[in-house]
């Protein structure tokens, strides 16, 4: 096998070995150690990772591991070993157990007798055979090794029985490494960053390690993430452009429109009276709608008397009230200083009466004390004011007020 390494053999390292395995500085994980991994890249530039790509030969127990370069980290006091496979290599897997499946690992491994007493000083591309079991698990990774693939070997598998189904038994375990300061392509598990300001390409967005998490690069700058690039925000207060063209802000659990587009919401007001029998609408119409933006509420209430509305049962001094969609603020001067406009339309006389109503926090918020705006009458509006109400007459109340929340 023509797997090359540098600074592992006590003797025999050639100039060609050294040239082939020059990788430069590698991605750190702390001040002394670097991450094990495979250098990214492909011949046509279409793929993030093609080094040590593995494929099986149909109908056999054999696989081919293609060329590539990698770094195998061995700890703070031992350093890291660059390795290069300059041409494809073949591996043959042992036949399957008669009763149970097993999981094998394909690893890039370093033997260094100065540290491991193995009696060997070489790099190796090898299979770590797993233990057959009803529910098999992968074997432990050797001390100085980089796993690149996992292979599930079914019970009874052999070349004489059709070999391995390579489309289903291979699991890619490769992970990348790049020069210090380089942008790490996300392939497999890239783990946490080593320092704030490290970058990686997640495939859809450039991300920056902020010391605790990978943050999309636009949000790390406080910029607005383009539409479609961020699904879940990295922090409360992040902004993005939505696919619908709205600016959105992450509130800690959901994206909400930063400048909400006002829209009316329908509600059914409760029509009441401060004395006597409570009104019932019968076949008339009682409806309302409102818009709430922050603590600003715009409301409109519509009442049209029907033939079965219980006007006759109500008291002549009932003093009508109508519930609000949101409770108003309870500050006294804000309640005293805020009124809603009211118009009463006498359909039989085709006359419109102008009035106003006061806000109150009673029963979750009501408008009450409807009366003439100008000094025509000081009586409160009910079934007999500002005229005797009858079928077809309409009351409209509308305006803006400050809500409690």
mmCIF file of C-alpha atoms in Angstrom:
data_model
loop_
_atom_site.group_PDB
_atom_site.id
_atom_site.type_symbol
_atom_site.label_atom_id
_atom_site.label_comp_id
_atom_site.label_asym_id
_atom_site.label_seq_id
_atom_site.Cartn_x
_atom_site.Cartn_y
_atom_site.Cartn_z
ATOM 1 C CA UNK A 1 0.000 0.000 0.000
ATOM 2 C CA UNK A 2 1.419 3.354 -1.029
ATOM 3 C CA UNK A 3 0.172 5.455 1.893
ATOM 4 C CA UNK A 4 2.756 8.189 2.554
ATOM 5 C CA UNK A 5 3.538 10.104 5.753
ATOM 6 C CA UNK A 6 6.229 12.446 6.993
ATOM 7 C CA UNK A 7 8.055 12.581 10.333
ATOM 8 C CA UNK A 8 6.847 9.158 11.431
ATOM 9 C CA UNK A 9 9.530 6.796 10.143
ATOM 10 C CA UNK A 10 12.803 6.840 12.067
ATOM 11 C CA UNK A 11 14.655 6.351 8.801
ATOM 12 C CA UNK A 12 13.804 6.241 5.164
ATOM 13 C CA UNK A 13 11.707 9.400 4.725
ATOM 14 C CA UNK A 14 12.283 10.553 1.182
ATOM 15 C CA UNK A 15 12.089 13.972 -0.367
ATOM 16 C CA UNK A 16 9.060 12.736 -2.263
ATOM 17 C CA UNK A 17 7.361 11.747 1.019
ATOM 18 C CA UNK A 18 8.004 15.230 2.375
ATOM 19 C CA UNK A 19 6.760 16.992 -0.742
ATOM 20 C CA UNK A 20 3.572 14.962 -0.960
ATOM 21 C CA UNK A 21 2.609 15.486 2.677
ATOM 22 C CA UNK A 22 3.226 19.207 3.093
ATOM 23 C CA UNK A 23 -0.134 20.437 4.395
ATOM 24 C CA UNK A 24 0.708 23.698 6.145
ATOM 25 C CA UNK A 25 -0.840 24.772 9.437
ATOM 26 C CA UNK A 26 -4.101 23.035 10.317
ATOM 27 C CA UNK A 27 -7.383 23.877 12.033
ATOM 28 C CA UNK A 28 -6.677 24.291 15.773
ATOM 29 C CA UNK A 29 -8.805 22.910 18.579
ATOM 30 C CA UNK A 30 -6.755 24.552 21.355
ATOM 31 C CA UNK A 31 -3.383 26.348 21.649
ATOM 32 C CA UNK A 32 -1.392 23.112 21.100
ATOM 33 C CA UNK A 33 -3.603 20.650 19.228
ATOM 34 C CA UNK A 34 -5.182 20.556 15.793
ATOM 35 C CA UNK A 35 -8.219 18.704 14.517
ATOM 36 C CA UNK A 36 -7.912 15.470 12.615
ATOM 37 C CA UNK A 37 -9.538 15.610 9.239
ATOM 38 C CA UNK A 38 -9.336 15.357 5.479
ATOM 39 C CA UNK A 39 -8.363 18.234 3.248
ATOM 40 C CA UNK A 40 -11.409 19.250 1.199
ATOM 41 C CA UNK A 41 -11.623 19.578 -2.552
ATOM 42 C CA UNK A 42 -12.466 17.665 -5.703
ATOM 43 C CA UNK A 43 -11.120 17.467 -9.233
ATOM 44 C CA UNK A 44 -14.024 19.332 -10.825
ATOM 45 C CA UNK A 45 -14.859 21.631 -7.911
ATOM 46 C CA UNK A 46 -18.371 20.192 -7.594
ATOM 47 C CA UNK A 47 -17.910 18.491 -4.232
ATOM 48 C CA UNK A 48 -16.796 19.574 -0.803
ATOM 49 C CA UNK A 49 -14.954 16.371 -0.086
ATOM 50 C CA UNK A 50 -13.538 13.777 -2.466
ATOM 51 C CA UNK A 51 -10.406 12.729 -0.560
ATOM 52 C CA UNK A 52 -10.508 9.099 0.637
ATOM 53 C CA UNK A 53 -13.897 8.593 -1.034
ATOM 54 C CA UNK A 54 -14.729 4.901 -0.783
ATOM 55 C CA UNK A 55 -16.769 2.702 -3.128
ATOM 56 C CA UNK A 56 -17.348 -1.036 -3.222
ATOM 57 C CA UNK A 57 -17.045 -3.486 -6.071
ATOM 58 C CA UNK A 58 -20.413 -5.059 -6.847
ATOM 59 C CA UNK A 59 -20.741 -8.735 -5.907
ATOM 60 C CA UNK A 60 -17.603 -8.747 -3.763
ATOM 61 C CA UNK A 61 -16.350 -7.985 -0.277
ATOM 62 C CA UNK A 62 -13.839 -5.503 -1.693
ATOM 63 C CA UNK A 63 -13.838 -1.700 -1.572
ATOM 64 C CA UNK A 64 -11.636 0.917 -3.176
ATOM 65 C CA UNK A 65 -10.433 3.924 -1.186
ATOM 66 C CA UNK A 66 -9.539 6.809 -3.486
ATOM 67 C CA UNK A 67 -6.637 9.195 -3.124
ATOM 68 C CA UNK A 68 -6.574 12.052 -0.637
ATOM 69 C CA UNK A 69 -4.679 13.989 2.018
ATOM 70 C CA UNK A 70 -5.399 14.133 5.733
ATOM 71 C CA UNK A 71 -4.062 15.105 9.136
ATOM 72 C CA UNK A 72 -4.206 12.682 12.073
ATOM 73 C CA UNK A 73 -3.866 14.432 15.442
ATOM 74 C CA UNK A 74 -2.133 12.538 18.225
ATOM 75 C CA UNK A 75 -2.341 14.866 21.222
ATOM 76 C CA UNK A 76 -0.602 17.926 22.607
ATOM 77 C CA UNK A 77 2.788 16.294 23.307
ATOM 78 C CA UNK A 78 2.935 14.072 20.233
ATOM 79 C CA UNK A 79 1.759 16.428 17.491
ATOM 80 C CA UNK A 80 -0.095 15.737 14.254
ATOM 81 C CA UNK A 81 0.763 13.462 11.362
ATOM 82 C CA UNK A 82 0.078 14.499 7.761
ATOM 83 C CA UNK A 83 -0.666 11.548 5.472
ATOM 84 C CA UNK A 84 -1.243 11.247 1.748
ATOM 85 C CA UNK A 85 -2.691 8.448 -0.354
ATOM 86 C CA UNK A 86 -1.478 9.357 -3.866
ATOM 87 C CA UNK A 87 -3.357 6.543 -5.652
ATOM 88 C CA UNK A 88 -6.397 4.354 -4.941
ATOM 89 C CA UNK A 89 -6.054 1.425 -2.538
ATOM 90 C CA UNK A 90 -8.095 -1.758 -2.169
ATOM 91 C CA UNK A 91 -9.510 -3.233 1.045
ATOM 92 C CA UNK A 92 -11.109 -6.658 1.535
ATOM 93 C CA UNK A 93 -13.631 -7.225 4.311
ATOM 94 C CA UNK A 94 -13.913 -10.509 6.176
ATOM 95 C CA UNK A 95 -16.973 -12.659 5.546
ATOM 96 C CA UNK A 96 -19.989 -12.061 7.721
ATOM 97 C CA UNK A 97 -20.663 -14.013 10.902
ATOM 98 C CA UNK A 98 -22.986 -16.973 10.454
ATOM 99 C CA UNK A 99 -25.583 -15.661 12.921
ATOM 100 C CA UNK A 100 -25.206 -11.911 13.513
ATOM 101 C CA UNK A 101 -24.232 -8.760 11.653
ATOM 102 C CA UNK A 102 -21.253 -6.628 12.626
ATOM 103 C CA UNK A 103 -19.955 -3.113 11.981
ATOM 104 C CA UNK A 104 -16.424 -2.515 10.722
ATOM 105 C CA UNK A 105 -14.518 0.755 10.586
ATOM 106 C CA UNK A 106 -12.206 1.957 7.844
ATOM 107 C CA UNK A 107 -9.527 4.136 9.444
ATOM 108 C CA UNK A 108 -6.378 6.052 8.660
ATOM 109 C CA UNK A 109 -4.037 4.997 11.421
ATOM 110 C CA UNK A 110 -0.591 5.984 12.668
ATOM 111 C CA UNK A 111 1.807 3.494 14.249
ATOM 112 C CA UNK A 112 4.707 5.197 16.044
ATOM 113 C CA UNK A 113 6.755 2.871 18.202
ATOM 114 C CA UNK A 114 8.343 5.810 19.994
ATOM 115 C CA UNK A 115 4.961 6.341 21.660
ATOM 116 C CA UNK A 116 2.888 3.180 21.318
ATOM 117 C CA UNK A 117 5.467 0.358 21.608
ATOM 118 C CA UNK A 118 3.907 -1.245 18.562
ATOM 119 C CA UNK A 119 7.253 -1.989 16.968
ATOM 120 C CA UNK A 120 6.055 -0.206 13.842
ATOM 121 C CA UNK A 121 6.568 3.305 12.487
ATOM 122 C CA UNK A 122 4.184 3.783 9.598
ATOM 123 C CA UNK A 123 0.821 5.122 8.462
ATOM 124 C CA UNK A 124 -1.831 2.553 7.606
ATOM 125 C CA UNK A 125 -5.168 2.374 5.844
ATOM 126 C CA UNK A 126 -6.919 -0.507 7.531
ATOM 127 C CA UNK A 127 -10.123 -2.162 8.654
ATOM 128 C CA UNK A 128 -10.984 -2.352 12.350
ATOM 129 C CA UNK A 129 -13.236 -5.389 12.569
ATOM 130 C CA UNK A 130 -16.326 -5.126 14.747
ATOM 131 C CA UNK A 131 -17.930 -7.743 16.999
ATOM 132 C CA UNK A 132 -20.993 -9.597 15.619
ATOM 133 C CA UNK A 133 -24.166 -9.007 17.626
ATOM 134 C CA UNK A 134 -27.929 -8.926 17.174
ATOM 135 C CA UNK A 135 -27.672 -5.141 17.468
ATOM 136 C CA UNK A 136 -24.061 -4.460 16.497
ATOM 137 C CA UNK A 137 -22.090 -1.379 17.446
ATOM 138 C CA UNK A 138 -19.012 0.104 15.827
ATOM 139 C CA UNK A 139 -15.687 -0.872 17.372
ATOM 140 C CA UNK A 140 -13.599 1.654 19.271
ATOM 141 C CA UNK A 141 -11.412 3.919 17.164
ATOM 142 C CA UNK A 142 -7.704 3.216 17.739
ATOM 143 C CA UNK A 143 -5.735 5.775 19.719
ATOM 144 C CA UNK A 144 -4.135 7.606 16.787
ATOM 145 C CA UNK A 145 -6.568 7.110 13.933
ATOM 146 C CA UNK A 146 -9.092 8.943 11.821
ATOM 147 C CA UNK A 147 -12.261 6.975 10.961
ATOM 148 C CA UNK A 148 -13.378 7.596 7.396
ATOM 149 C CA UNK A 149 -16.134 5.031 6.780
ATOM 150 C CA UNK A 150 -18.346 2.592 8.630
ATOM 151 C CA UNK A 151 -19.348 -0.670 6.928
ATOM 152 C CA UNK A 152 -22.187 -2.895 8.100
ATOM 153 C CA UNK A 153 -21.460 -6.530 7.282
ATOM 154 C CA UNK A 154 -24.658 -8.630 7.349
ATOM 155 C CA UNK A 155 -24.735 -12.113 8.805
ATOM 156 C CA UNK A 156 -23.615 -14.695 6.269
ATOM 157 C CA UNK A 157 -22.252 -12.140 3.786
ATOM 158 C CA UNK A 158 -19.486 -13.406 1.509
ATOM 159 C CA UNK A 159 -18.235 -13.061 -2.036
ATOM 160 C CA UNK A 160 -19.825 -16.426 -2.834
ATOM 161 C CA UNK A 161 -23.225 -15.103 -1.759
ATOM 162 C CA UNK A 162 -23.162 -11.880 -3.735
ATOM 163 C CA UNK A 163 -20.850 -9.844 -1.557
ATOM 164 C CA UNK A 164 -21.979 -6.624 0.098
ATOM 165 C CA UNK A 165 -24.757 -4.294 -1.033
ATOM 166 C CA UNK A 166 -22.480 -1.279 -1.150
ATOM 167 C CA UNK A 167 -25.346 1.154 -1.725
ATOM 168 C CA UNK A 168 -26.671 0.415 1.780
ATOM 169 C CA UNK A 169 -23.769 -0.753 3.952
ATOM 170 C CA UNK A 170 -21.451 2.271 3.678
ATOM 171 C CA UNK A 171 -21.705 5.213 6.113
ATOM 172 C CA UNK A 172 -19.490 8.219 5.408
ATOM 173 C CA UNK A 173 -17.639 9.428 8.537
ATOM 174 C CA UNK A 174 -15.207 11.828 6.882
ATOM 175 C CA UNK A 175 -14.682 15.257 8.402
ATOM 176 C CA UNK A 176 -12.673 18.182 6.989
ATOM 177 C CA UNK A 177 -9.725 20.227 8.149
ATOM 178 C CA UNK A 178 -8.219 23.364 6.601
ATOM 179 C CA UNK A 179 -5.320 25.721 7.201
ATOM 180 C CA UNK A 180 -5.586 28.008 10.218
ATOM 181 C CA UNK A 181 -7.726 31.002 9.285
ATOM 182 C CA UNK A 182 -9.325 29.066 6.439
ATOM 183 C CA UNK A 183 -13.061 28.640 6.036
ATOM 184 C CA UNK A 184 -14.025 25.132 7.104
ATOM 185 C CA UNK A 185 -16.549 23.418 4.800
ATOM 186 C CA UNK A 186 -19.255 21.653 6.779
ATOM 187 C CA UNK A 187 -19.078 17.970 5.895
ATOM 188 C CA UNK A 188 -20.013 15.460 8.550
ATOM 189 C CA UNK A 189 -19.522 16.651 12.126
ATOM 190 C CA UNK A 190 -17.371 19.769 12.362
ATOM 191 C CA UNK A 191 -17.947 20.284 16.098
ATOM 192 C CA UNK A 192 -17.451 23.505 18.016
ATOM 193 C CA UNK A 193 -15.155 26.263 16.886
ATOM 194 C CA UNK A 194 -11.680 26.732 18.347
ATOM 195 C CA UNK A 195 -11.748 30.507 18.698
ATOM 196 C CA UNK A 196 -14.151 33.451 18.245
ATOM 197 C CA UNK A 197 -13.822 34.641 14.673
ATOM 198 C CA UNK A 198 -13.364 31.215 13.100
ATOM 199 C CA UNK A 199 -15.534 30.687 10.020
ATOM 200 C CA UNK A 200 -17.220 27.746 8.351
ATOM 201 C CA UNK A 201 -19.400 27.311 5.270
ATOM 202 C CA UNK A 202 -22.586 25.458 6.224
ATOM 203 C CA UNK A 203 -23.574 24.937 2.602
ATOM 204 C CA UNK A 204 -26.178 27.689 2.600
ATOM 205 C CA UNK A 205 -24.584 30.385 4.742
ATOM 206 C CA UNK A 206 -21.223 31.555 5.988
ATOM 207 C CA UNK A 207 -21.092 31.078 9.770
ATOM 208 C CA UNK A 208 -18.859 32.549 12.466
ATOM 209 C CA UNK A 209 -17.979 31.014 15.845
ATOM 210 C CA UNK A 210 -18.922 33.620 18.477
ATOM 211 C CA UNK A 211 -17.398 31.752 21.420
ATOM 212 C CA UNK A 212 -20.416 29.587 22.162
ATOM 213 C CA UNK A 213 -22.250 28.911 18.893
ATOM 214 C CA UNK A 214 -21.954 29.065 15.126
ATOM 215 C CA UNK A 215 -23.749 32.248 14.057
ATOM 216 C CA UNK A 216 -24.719 33.088 10.495
ATOM 217 C CA UNK A 217 -22.277 35.680 9.218
ATOM 218 C CA UNK A 218 -24.863 38.414 8.391
ATOM 219 C CA UNK A 219 -26.317 38.211 11.912
ATOM 220 C CA UNK A 220 -22.868 38.294 13.496
ATOM 221 C CA UNK A 221 -22.429 41.706 11.902
ATOM 222 C CA UNK A 222 -25.862 42.822 13.004
ATOM 223 C CA UNK A 223 -26.990 42.845 9.396
ATOM 224 C CA UNK A 224 -30.288 41.650 7.951
ATOM 225 C CA UNK A 225 -30.127 38.037 6.813
ATOM 226 C CA UNK A 226 -31.351 37.626 3.213
ATOM 227 C CA UNK A 227 -34.636 35.809 2.625
ATOM 228 C CA UNK A 228 -34.317 32.038 2.823
ATOM 229 C CA UNK A 229 -30.918 31.918 4.559
ATOM 230 C CA UNK A 230 -31.964 31.744 8.229
ATOM 231 C CA UNK A 231 -34.692 29.484 9.642
ATOM 232 C CA UNK A 232 -33.969 29.624 13.371
ATOM 233 C CA UNK A 233 -32.200 32.719 14.691
ATOM 234 C CA UNK A 234 -29.044 32.664 16.777
ATOM 235 C CA UNK A 235 -30.131 35.361 19.232
ATOM 236 C CA UNK A 236 -33.052 37.544 20.239
ATOM 237 C CA UNK A 237 -33.042 40.700 18.161
ATOM 238 C CA UNK A 238 -31.756 39.128 14.945
ATOM 239 C CA UNK A 239 -33.385 40.415 11.773
ATOM 240 C CA UNK A 240 -34.166 38.794 8.443
ATOM 241 C CA UNK A 241 -35.931 39.636 5.206
ATOM 242 C CA UNK A 242 -38.891 37.293 4.818
ATOM 243 C CA UNK A 243 -39.885 35.639 1.546
ATOM 244 C CA UNK A 244 -42.959 37.873 1.569
ATOM 245 C CA UNK A 245 -40.865 41.030 1.613
ATOM 246 C CA UNK A 246 -41.383 41.904 5.296
ATOM 247 C CA UNK A 247 -38.669 42.774 7.783
ATOM 248 C CA UNK A 248 -38.836 40.273 10.649
ATOM 249 C CA UNK A 249 -37.294 40.181 14.133
ATOM 250 C CA UNK A 250 -36.608 37.073 16.251
ATOM 251 C CA UNK A 251 -38.324 37.589 19.632
ATOM 252 C CA UNK A 252 -36.699 34.593 21.278
ATOM 253 C CA UNK A 253 -39.146 31.965 20.064
ATOM 254 C CA UNK A 254 -40.590 33.119 16.734
ATOM 255 C CA UNK A 255 -40.122 35.505 13.825
ATOM 256 C CA UNK A 256 -42.483 38.476 14.077
ATOM 257 C CA UNK A 257 -42.943 41.349 11.686
ATOM 258 C CA UNK A 258 -40.795 44.226 12.854
ATOM 259 C CA UNK A 259 -43.252 46.755 11.463
ATOM 260 C CA UNK A 260 -46.536 44.834 11.507
ATOM 261 C CA UNK A 261 -48.902 45.390 8.607
ATOM 262 C CA UNK A 262 -52.174 46.620 10.191
ATOM 263 C CA UNK A 263 -55.178 44.399 9.608
ATOM 264 C CA UNK A 264 -58.670 44.487 11.026
ATOM 265 C CA UNK A 265 -59.845 41.741 13.375
ATOM 266 C CA UNK A 266 -63.546 41.120 13.867
ATOM 267 C CA UNK A 267 -65.064 40.698 17.335
ATOM 268 C CA UNK A 268 -68.577 40.644 18.784
ATOM 269 C CA UNK A 269 -69.160 43.448 21.312
ATOM 270 C CA UNK A 270 -71.274 42.808 24.404
ATOM 271 C CA UNK A 271 -74.234 45.213 24.421
ATOM 272 C CA UNK A 272 -75.226 46.106 27.935
ATOM 273 C CA UNK A 273 -77.146 48.646 30.012
ATOM 274 C CA UNK A 274 -76.239 50.236 33.323
ATOM 275 C CA UNK A 275 -79.772 49.765 34.629
ATOM 276 C CA UNK A 276 -82.838 47.719 33.790
ATOM 277 C CA UNK A 277 -83.128 44.750 31.459
ATOM 278 C CA UNK A 278 -80.053 43.989 29.370
ATOM 279 C CA UNK A 279 -80.478 44.486 25.630
ATOM 280 C CA UNK A 280 -80.684 41.497 23.292
ATOM 281 C CA UNK A 281 -80.035 41.969 19.599
ATOM 282 C CA UNK A 282 -82.639 39.531 18.258
ATOM 283 C CA UNK A 283 -82.597 39.660 14.450
ATOM 284 C CA UNK A 284 -80.645 42.907 14.402
ATOM 285 C CA UNK A 285 -76.924 43.229 13.789
ATOM 286 C CA UNK A 286 -74.215 43.781 16.381
ATOM 287 C CA UNK A 287 -70.614 43.609 15.184
ATOM 288 C CA UNK A 288 -67.205 45.105 15.788
ATOM 289 C CA UNK A 289 -63.658 45.130 14.467
ATOM 290 C CA UNK A 290 -60.333 46.516 15.633
ATOM 291 C CA UNK A 291 -56.660 46.972 14.854
ATOM 292 C CA UNK A 292 -54.063 46.769 17.638
ATOM 293 C CA UNK A 293 -50.505 47.971 17.030
ATOM 294 C CA UNK A 294 -48.526 47.980 20.237
ATOM 295 C CA UNK A 295 -50.772 49.777 22.729
ATOM 296 C CA UNK A 296 -52.660 51.726 20.041
ATOM 297 C CA UNK A 297 -56.150 50.364 19.373
ATOM 298 C CA UNK A 298 -58.453 51.474 16.568
ATOM 299 C CA UNK A 299 -62.009 50.199 17.078
ATOM 300 C CA UNK A 300 -65.384 50.400 15.369
ATOM 301 C CA UNK A 301 -68.712 49.088 16.695
ATOM 302 C CA UNK A 302 -71.884 48.704 14.612
ATOM 303 C CA UNK A 303 -75.440 48.251 15.929
ATOM 304 C CA UNK A 304 -78.524 47.960 13.711
ATOM 305 C CA UNK A 305 -81.888 47.525 15.418
ATOM 306 C CA UNK A 306 -83.953 44.561 14.254
ATOM 307 C CA UNK A 307 -87.658 43.860 14.515
ATOM 308 C CA UNK A 308 -87.066 41.445 17.424
ATOM 309 C CA UNK A 309 -84.524 43.565 19.292
ATOM 310 C CA UNK A 310 -85.929 43.876 22.834
ATOM 311 C CA UNK A 311 -86.312 47.664 22.913
ATOM 312 C CA UNK A 312 -89.687 47.558 24.694
ATOM 313 C CA UNK A 313 -88.250 45.510 27.561
ATOM 314 C CA UNK A 314 -85.426 47.945 28.241
ATOM 315 C CA UNK A 315 -85.537 50.788 30.737
ATOM 316 C CA UNK A 316 -85.956 54.321 29.437
ATOM 317 C CA UNK A 317 -82.827 55.291 31.335
ATOM 318 C CA UNK A 318 -80.859 52.092 30.651
ATOM 319 C CA UNK A 319 -77.713 53.951 29.512
ATOM 320 C CA UNK A 320 -76.192 51.618 26.928
ATOM 321 C CA UNK A 321 -72.650 50.233 27.137
ATOM 322 C CA UNK A 322 -70.542 48.271 24.617
ATOM 323 C CA UNK A 323 -67.531 46.113 25.390
ATOM 324 C CA UNK A 324 -64.158 46.970 23.893
ATOM 325 C CA UNK A 325 -61.860 44.406 22.234
ATOM 326 C CA UNK A 326 -58.930 45.258 24.534
ATOM 327 C CA UNK A 327 -58.978 46.834 27.989
ATOM 328 C CA UNK A 328 -58.010 50.519 27.995
ATOM 329 C CA UNK A 329 -55.179 51.885 30.111
ATOM 330 C CA UNK A 330 -56.339 52.601 33.665
ATOM 331 C CA UNK A 331 -54.511 55.924 34.132
ATOM 332 C CA UNK A 332 -57.203 58.386 35.226
ATOM 333 C CA UNK A 333 -56.315 61.336 32.995
ATOM 334 C CA UNK A 334 -55.990 59.090 29.974
ATOM 335 C CA UNK A 335 -59.476 57.689 30.553
ATOM 336 C CA UNK A 336 -61.018 61.105 31.286
ATOM 337 C CA UNK A 337 -59.301 62.650 28.295
ATOM 338 C CA UNK A 338 -60.239 59.976 25.754
ATOM 339 C CA UNK A 339 -63.625 59.607 24.086
ATOM 340 C CA UNK A 340 -64.888 57.621 21.129
ATOM 341 C CA UNK A 341 -67.048 59.207 18.456
ATOM 342 C CA UNK A 342 -70.622 58.008 18.030
ATOM 343 C CA UNK A 343 -73.261 58.562 15.343
ATOM 344 C CA UNK A 344 -76.919 57.627 15.676
ATOM 345 C CA UNK A 345 -78.940 57.356 12.454
ATOM 346 C CA UNK A 346 -82.739 57.675 12.631
ATOM 347 C CA UNK A 347 -83.731 55.745 9.500
ATOM 348 C CA UNK A 348 -87.396 56.890 9.544
ATOM 349 C CA UNK A 349 -86.408 60.574 9.595
ATOM 350 C CA UNK A 350 -83.112 60.195 7.699
ATOM 351 C CA UNK A 351 -81.365 62.216 10.398
ATOM 352 C CA UNK A 352 -77.863 61.731 11.795
ATOM 353 C CA UNK A 353 -77.024 62.603 15.412
ATOM 354 C CA UNK A 354 -73.457 63.241 16.540
ATOM 355 C CA UNK A 355 -72.366 61.918 19.904
ATOM 356 C CA UNK A 356 -69.468 60.588 21.946
ATOM 357 C CA UNK A 357 -68.801 57.938 24.577
ATOM 358 C CA UNK A 358 -66.441 57.658 27.538
ATOM 359 C CA UNK A 359 -63.977 54.838 28.142
ATOM 360 C CA UNK A 360 -64.099 52.746 31.332
ATOM 361 C CA UNK A 361 -62.111 49.752 32.595
ATOM 362 C CA UNK A 362 -65.286 48.060 33.902
ATOM 363 C CA UNK A 363 -65.739 44.401 32.807
ATOM 364 C CA UNK A 364 -62.472 44.354 30.899
ATOM 365 C CA UNK A 365 -63.119 47.661 29.125
ATOM 366 C CA UNK A 366 -66.301 49.340 27.866
ATOM 367 C CA UNK A 367 -67.509 52.487 26.170
ATOM 368 C CA UNK A 368 -70.329 54.101 28.146
ATOM 369 C CA UNK A 369 -72.218 57.358 28.754
ATOM 370 C CA UNK A 370 -73.100 57.907 25.107
ATOM 371 C CA UNK A 371 -74.551 61.393 24.662
ATOM 372 C CA UNK A 372 -74.857 64.325 22.290
ATOM 373 C CA UNK A 373 -71.517 65.859 21.332
ATOM 374 C CA UNK A 374 -72.963 69.367 21.308
ATOM 375 C CA UNK A 375 -75.189 70.792 24.034
ATOM 376 C CA UNK A 376 -78.566 69.687 22.690
ATOM 377 C CA UNK A 377 -79.373 67.261 25.490
ATOM 378 C CA UNK A 378 -77.587 66.036 28.609
ATOM 379 C CA UNK A 379 -79.428 62.720 28.611
ATOM 380 C CA UNK A 380 -77.545 59.480 28.014
ATOM 381 C CA UNK A 381 -78.332 57.491 24.878
ATOM 382 C CA UNK A 382 -80.544 54.438 25.210
ATOM 383 C CA UNK A 383 -83.842 53.294 23.686
ATOM 384 C CA UNK A 384 -85.393 56.786 23.859
ATOM 385 C CA UNK A 385 -82.399 59.064 23.114
ATOM 386 C CA UNK A 386 -81.291 60.840 21.004
ATOM 387 C CA UNK A 387 -84.588 59.645 19.437
ATOM 388 C CA UNK A 388 -86.961 56.748 19.963
ATOM 389 C CA UNK A 389 -85.101 53.828 18.480
ATOM 390 C CA UNK A 390 -86.881 51.542 16.037
ATOM 391 C CA UNK A 391 -86.225 48.875 13.427
ATOM 392 C CA UNK A 392 -83.544 49.899 10.917
ATOM 393 C CA UNK A 393 -81.926 52.565 13.098
ATOM 394 C CA UNK A 394 -78.114 52.395 13.288
ATOM 395 C CA UNK A 395 -75.564 53.271 15.968
ATOM 396 C CA UNK A 396 -71.896 53.562 15.006
ATOM 397 C CA UNK A 397 -69.071 53.999 17.547
ATOM 398 C CA UNK A 398 -65.468 54.403 16.474
ATOM 399 C CA UNK A 399 -62.145 55.901 17.486
ATOM 400 C CA UNK A 400 -58.681 55.293 18.904
ATOM 401 C CA UNK A 401 -57.539 54.652 22.458
ATOM 402 C CA UNK A 402 -54.548 53.464 24.445
ATOM 403 C CA UNK A 403 -54.705 49.881 25.690
ATOM 404 C CA UNK A 404 -53.422 48.599 29.016
ATOM 405 C CA UNK A 405 -50.909 46.264 27.336
#
